[in-house]
Coordinates of C-alpha atoms in Angstrom, one line a residue:
Chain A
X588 CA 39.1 -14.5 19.1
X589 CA 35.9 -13.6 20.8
X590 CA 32.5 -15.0 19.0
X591 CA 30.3 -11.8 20.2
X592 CA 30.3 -8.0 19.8
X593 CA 31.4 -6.8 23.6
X594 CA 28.3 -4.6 23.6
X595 CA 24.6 -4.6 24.2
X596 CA 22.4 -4.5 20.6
X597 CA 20.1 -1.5 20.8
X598 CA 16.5 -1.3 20.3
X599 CA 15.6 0.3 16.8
X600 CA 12.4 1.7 16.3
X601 CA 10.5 -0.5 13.2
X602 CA 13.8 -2.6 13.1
X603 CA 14.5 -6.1 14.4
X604 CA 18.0 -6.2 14.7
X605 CA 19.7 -9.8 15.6
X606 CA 23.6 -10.5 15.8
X607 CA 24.4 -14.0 14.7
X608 CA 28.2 -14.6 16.0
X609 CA 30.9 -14.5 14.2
X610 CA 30.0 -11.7 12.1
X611 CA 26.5 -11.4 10.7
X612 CA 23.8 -8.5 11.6
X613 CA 20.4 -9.5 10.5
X614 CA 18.1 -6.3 10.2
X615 CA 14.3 -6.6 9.5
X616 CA 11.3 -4.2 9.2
X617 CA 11.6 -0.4 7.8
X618 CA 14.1 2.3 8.3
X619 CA 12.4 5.7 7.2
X620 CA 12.4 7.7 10.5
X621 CA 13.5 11.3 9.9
X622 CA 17.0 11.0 11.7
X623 CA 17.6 7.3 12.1
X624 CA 21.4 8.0 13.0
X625 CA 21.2 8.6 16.8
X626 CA 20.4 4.6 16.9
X627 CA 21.4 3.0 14.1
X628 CA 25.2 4.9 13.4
X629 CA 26.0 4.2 17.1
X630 CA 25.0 0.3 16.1
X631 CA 27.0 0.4 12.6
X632 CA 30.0 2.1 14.6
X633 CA 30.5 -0.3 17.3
X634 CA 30.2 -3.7 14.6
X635 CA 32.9 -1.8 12.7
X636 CA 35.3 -1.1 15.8
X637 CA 34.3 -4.2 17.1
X638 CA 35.1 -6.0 13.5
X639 CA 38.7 -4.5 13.8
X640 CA 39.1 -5.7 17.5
X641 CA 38.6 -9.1 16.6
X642 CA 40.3 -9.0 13.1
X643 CA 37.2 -10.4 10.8
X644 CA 38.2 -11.0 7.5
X645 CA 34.3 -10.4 6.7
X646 CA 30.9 -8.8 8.0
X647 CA 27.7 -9.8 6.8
X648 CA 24.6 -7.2 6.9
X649 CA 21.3 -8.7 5.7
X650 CA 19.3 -6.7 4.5
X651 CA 17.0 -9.1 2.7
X652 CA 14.1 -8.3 5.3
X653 CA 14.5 -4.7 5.4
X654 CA 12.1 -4.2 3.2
X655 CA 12.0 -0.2 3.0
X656 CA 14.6 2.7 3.6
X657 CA 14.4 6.5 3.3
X658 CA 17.6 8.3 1.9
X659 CA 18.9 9.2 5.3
X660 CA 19.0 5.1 6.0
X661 CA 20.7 4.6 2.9
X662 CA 23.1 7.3 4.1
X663 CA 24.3 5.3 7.1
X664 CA 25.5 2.2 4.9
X665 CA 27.6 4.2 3.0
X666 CA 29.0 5.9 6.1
X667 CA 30.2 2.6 7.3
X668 CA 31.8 1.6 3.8
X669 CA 33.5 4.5 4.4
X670 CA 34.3 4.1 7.6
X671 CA 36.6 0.5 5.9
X672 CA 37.4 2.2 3.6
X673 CA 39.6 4.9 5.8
X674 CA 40.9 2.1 7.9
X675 CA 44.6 1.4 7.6
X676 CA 45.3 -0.8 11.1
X677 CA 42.8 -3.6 9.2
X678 CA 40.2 -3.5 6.3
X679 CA 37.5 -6.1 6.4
X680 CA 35.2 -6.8 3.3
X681 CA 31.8 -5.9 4.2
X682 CA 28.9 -8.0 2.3
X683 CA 25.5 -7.0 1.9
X684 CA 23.1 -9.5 1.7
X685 CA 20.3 -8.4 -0.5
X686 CA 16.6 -9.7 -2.0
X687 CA 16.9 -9.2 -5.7
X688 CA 13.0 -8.7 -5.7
X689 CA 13.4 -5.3 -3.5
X690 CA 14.1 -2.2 -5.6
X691 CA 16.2 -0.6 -3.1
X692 CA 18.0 -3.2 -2.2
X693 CA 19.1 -3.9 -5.8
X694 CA 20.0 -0.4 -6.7
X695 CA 21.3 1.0 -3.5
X696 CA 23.8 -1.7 -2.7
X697 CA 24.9 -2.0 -6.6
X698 CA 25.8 1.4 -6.6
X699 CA 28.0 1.1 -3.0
X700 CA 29.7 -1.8 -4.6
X701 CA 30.1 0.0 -7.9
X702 CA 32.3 2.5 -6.0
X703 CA 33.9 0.9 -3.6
X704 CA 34.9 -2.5 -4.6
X705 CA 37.7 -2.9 -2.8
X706 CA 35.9 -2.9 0.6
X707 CA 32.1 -3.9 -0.1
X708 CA 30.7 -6.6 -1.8
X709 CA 27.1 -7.8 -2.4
X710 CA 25.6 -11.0 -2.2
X711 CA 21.9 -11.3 -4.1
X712 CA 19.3 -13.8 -2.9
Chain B
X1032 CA -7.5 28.3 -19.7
X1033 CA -6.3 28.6 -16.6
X1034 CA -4.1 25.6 -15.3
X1035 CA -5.6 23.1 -12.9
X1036 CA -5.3 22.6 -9.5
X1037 CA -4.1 19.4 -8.4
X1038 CA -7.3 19.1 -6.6
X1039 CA -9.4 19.4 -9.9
X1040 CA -6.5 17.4 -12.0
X1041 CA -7.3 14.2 -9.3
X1042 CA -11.2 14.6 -10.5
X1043 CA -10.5 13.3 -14.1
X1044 CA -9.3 10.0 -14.0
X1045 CA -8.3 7.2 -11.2
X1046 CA -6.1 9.5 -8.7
X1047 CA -5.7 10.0 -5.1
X1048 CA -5.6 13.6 -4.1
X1049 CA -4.3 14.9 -0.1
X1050 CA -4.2 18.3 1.6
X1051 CA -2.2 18.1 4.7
X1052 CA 0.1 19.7 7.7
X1053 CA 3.5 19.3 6.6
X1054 CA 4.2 16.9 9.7
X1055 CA 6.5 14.4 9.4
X1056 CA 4.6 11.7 11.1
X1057 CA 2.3 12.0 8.3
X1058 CA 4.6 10.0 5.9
X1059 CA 4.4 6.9 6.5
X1060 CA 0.8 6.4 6.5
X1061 CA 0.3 8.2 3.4
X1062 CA 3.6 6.2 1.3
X1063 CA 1.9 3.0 2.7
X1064 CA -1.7 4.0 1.0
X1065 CA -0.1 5.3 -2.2
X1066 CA 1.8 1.4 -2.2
X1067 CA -2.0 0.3 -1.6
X1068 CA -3.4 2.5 -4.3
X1069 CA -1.0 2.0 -6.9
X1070 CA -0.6 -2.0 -6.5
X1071 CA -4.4 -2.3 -6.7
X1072 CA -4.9 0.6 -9.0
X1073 CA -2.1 -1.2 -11.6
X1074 CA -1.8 -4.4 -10.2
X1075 CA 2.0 -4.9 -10.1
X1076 CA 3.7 -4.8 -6.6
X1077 CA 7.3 -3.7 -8.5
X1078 CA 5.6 -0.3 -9.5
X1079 CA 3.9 0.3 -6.3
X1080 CA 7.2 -0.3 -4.4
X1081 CA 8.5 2.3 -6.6
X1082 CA 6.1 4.6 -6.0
X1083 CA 6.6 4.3 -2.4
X1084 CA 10.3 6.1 -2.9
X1085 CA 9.1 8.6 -4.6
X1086 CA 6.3 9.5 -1.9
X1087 CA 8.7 9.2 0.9
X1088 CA 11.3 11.3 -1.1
X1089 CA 8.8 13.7 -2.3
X1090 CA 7.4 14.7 1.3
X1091 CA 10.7 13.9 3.3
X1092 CA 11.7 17.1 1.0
X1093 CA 8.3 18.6 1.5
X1094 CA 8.4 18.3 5.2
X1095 CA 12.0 19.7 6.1
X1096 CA 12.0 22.5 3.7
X1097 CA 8.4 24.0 5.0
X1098 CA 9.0 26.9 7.4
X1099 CA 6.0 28.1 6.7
X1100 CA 4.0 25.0 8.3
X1101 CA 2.2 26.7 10.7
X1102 CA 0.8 29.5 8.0
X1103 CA -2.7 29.6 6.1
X1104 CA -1.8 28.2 2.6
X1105 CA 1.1 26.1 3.8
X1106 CA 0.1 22.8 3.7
X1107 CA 1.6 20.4 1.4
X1108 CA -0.7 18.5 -1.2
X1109 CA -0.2 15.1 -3.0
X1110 CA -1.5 14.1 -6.1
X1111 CA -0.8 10.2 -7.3
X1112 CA -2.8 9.9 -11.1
X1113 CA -2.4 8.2 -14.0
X1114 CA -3.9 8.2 -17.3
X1115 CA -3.1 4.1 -18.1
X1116 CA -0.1 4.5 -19.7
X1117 CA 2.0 7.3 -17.7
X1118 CA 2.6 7.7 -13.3
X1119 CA 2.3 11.3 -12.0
X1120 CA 3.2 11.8 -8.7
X1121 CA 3.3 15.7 -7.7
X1122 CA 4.0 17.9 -4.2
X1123 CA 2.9 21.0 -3.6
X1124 CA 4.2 22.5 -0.7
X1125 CA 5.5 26.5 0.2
X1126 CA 9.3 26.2 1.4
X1127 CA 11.5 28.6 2.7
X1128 CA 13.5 30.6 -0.4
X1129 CA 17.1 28.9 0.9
X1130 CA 15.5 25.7 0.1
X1131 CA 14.1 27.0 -3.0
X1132 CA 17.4 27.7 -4.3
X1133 CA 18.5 24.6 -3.2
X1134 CA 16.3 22.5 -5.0
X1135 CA 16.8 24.4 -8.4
X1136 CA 20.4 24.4 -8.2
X1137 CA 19.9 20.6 -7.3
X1138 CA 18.0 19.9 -10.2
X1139 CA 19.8 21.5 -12.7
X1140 CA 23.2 19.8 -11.6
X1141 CA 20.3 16.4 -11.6
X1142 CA 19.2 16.8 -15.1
X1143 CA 23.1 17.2 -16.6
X1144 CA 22.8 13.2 -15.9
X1145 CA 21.8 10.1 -16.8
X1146 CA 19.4 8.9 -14.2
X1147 CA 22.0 6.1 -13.4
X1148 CA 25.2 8.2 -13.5
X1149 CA 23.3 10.9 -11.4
X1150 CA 22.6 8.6 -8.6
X1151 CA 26.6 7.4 -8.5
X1152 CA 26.8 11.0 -8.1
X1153 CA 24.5 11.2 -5.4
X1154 CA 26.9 8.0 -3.6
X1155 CA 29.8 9.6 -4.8
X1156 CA 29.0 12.9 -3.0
X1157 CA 27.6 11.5 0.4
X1158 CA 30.6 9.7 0.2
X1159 CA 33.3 12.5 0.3
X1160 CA 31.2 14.6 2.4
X1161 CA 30.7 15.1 6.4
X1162 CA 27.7 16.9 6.1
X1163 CA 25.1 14.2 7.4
X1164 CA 22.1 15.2 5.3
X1165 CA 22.2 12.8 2.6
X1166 CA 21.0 14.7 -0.6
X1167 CA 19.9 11.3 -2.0
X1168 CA 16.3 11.6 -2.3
X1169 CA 15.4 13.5 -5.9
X1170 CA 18.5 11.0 -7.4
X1171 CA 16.6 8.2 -5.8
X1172 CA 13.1 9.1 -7.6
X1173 CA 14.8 9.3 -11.0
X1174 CA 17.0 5.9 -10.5
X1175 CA 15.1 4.1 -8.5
X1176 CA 11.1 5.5 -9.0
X1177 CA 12.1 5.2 -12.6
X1178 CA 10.6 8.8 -13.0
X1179 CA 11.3 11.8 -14.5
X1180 CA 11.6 14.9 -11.5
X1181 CA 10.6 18.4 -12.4
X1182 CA 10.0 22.0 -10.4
X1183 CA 7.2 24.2 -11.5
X1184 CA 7.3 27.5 -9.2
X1185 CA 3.8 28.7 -8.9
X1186 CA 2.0 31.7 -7.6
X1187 CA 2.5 32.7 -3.8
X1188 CA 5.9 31.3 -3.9
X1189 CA 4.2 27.6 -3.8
X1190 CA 6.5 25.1 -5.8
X1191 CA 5.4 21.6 -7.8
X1192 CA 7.5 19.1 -8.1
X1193 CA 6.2 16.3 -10.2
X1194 CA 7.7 13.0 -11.2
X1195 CA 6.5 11.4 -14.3
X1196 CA 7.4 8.5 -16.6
X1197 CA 6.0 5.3 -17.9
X1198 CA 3.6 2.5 -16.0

């Protein structure tokens, strides 16, 4: 099984994005641009094909630096718990790593978890 | 009495009033100084961060729905005041009548929830639905800016919307 996402990370405005092999995406900085998909969907897309390539049990997003999202952000982590959600060929739990002291954080991924258990998790800092 | 403007309501107590071009790149300059204002204004960094959702929601909303932009008498205003014990935090703005209808119809089905329950709605909805505009933002003020969200229509087909609620 392959350590690395076969693909190049791509630049996101006001977003540090890092990949830590096996499974863990890092993002810091704010995601409030007014259509934040073109970037960050093709990003979510290819760590979820690439997830079921290499069969992870797991994926980690931490989220603990992103310190501010607009609604069309938030949109984009429930289109990739629905994207496990869907998958029948092999489902992967997909944790959020969260800072209990950021509002957003706290709500946004309680309320993802709330409705899809079976495929997201969150872990609080 | 005639009703004040928001311009006159920013004159009576600590407020921050704004008249501008309903430009997006506006935003986040102006959600970053209303996080300024209201952390040094009220001194807690947990209300400030939730008035910075609210702003961003509030003029996201503002921005998009504003085909008038380019028109005398279409710029959007902000008004950010309190009174020591409540947060306002009201946009004015002119939008298209689609939009208008919209927002009402968005509202209503808003208010028939608990702030909470209305925001696994919001999920809930986004969720089950392809269309990529995610219909989050006046859920995310109530739940998250812990404020109440109304529409006031005014004269010249200019519309309010004002979240309140406690400091």
């Amino acid at each position: 099984m392959s350590e690395s996402p076969a693909f190049e990370l791509p630049k996101v405005e006001g977003v540090d994005v890092e990949f830590v092999p096996p499974n863990l995406l890092k993002l810091k900085g704010v995601m409030a641009r007014k259509e934040p998909s073109a970037d960050v969907a093709q990003l979510f897309k290819h760590l979820h094909r690439d997830a079921i390539e290499r069969r992870l049990p797991t994926f980690c997003v931490d989220v603990t630096g992103l310190t501010f999202v607009n609604s069309s952000s938030i949109r984009l982590f429930i289109d990739w718990a629905v994207w496990v959600k869907g998958e029948t060929a092999h489902r992967y739990l997909l944790t959020f790593r969260t800072n209990r002291q950021i509002t957003w954080q706290t709500t946004a991924f309680a309320a993802l978890s709330s409705l899809m258990k079976e495929v997201v998790s969150v872990e609080r800092m | 009495m005639a009703e004040l403007t928001m311009e006159e309501q920013s004159r009576q107590r600590p407020a921050v009033f704004m008249r501008f071009r309903p430009a997006w790149s506006y935003i986040e300059g102006i959600r970053e100084f209303g996080r300024f204002f209201c952390q040094t204004t009220f001194g807690t960094p947990e209300l400030a961060e939730r008035a910075c959702i609210v702003i961003q929601e509030a003029l996201e909303n503002a921005v998009k729905y504003s085909s008038n932009a380019t028109k005398e008498g279409g710029e959007l205003e902000l008004l950010i005041q309190s009174d020591g014990t409540t947060l306002e935090i009201s946009v004015s703005s002119l939008p298209d009548a689609a939009h208008l209808a919209q927002l009402r119809e968005e509202l209503s089905d808003l208010h028939t929830l608990a702030p909470e329950q209305a925001y696994l709605a919001a999920f809930l909805r986004a969720a089950n639905e392809q269309d990529k505009s995610s219909r989050l933002g006046l859920a995310r003020i109530r739940y998250e800016g812990g404020l109440e969200v109304s529409l006031q229509e005014q004269d010249g087909g200019r519309i309010r919307i004002t979240a309140t609620g406690k400091l």
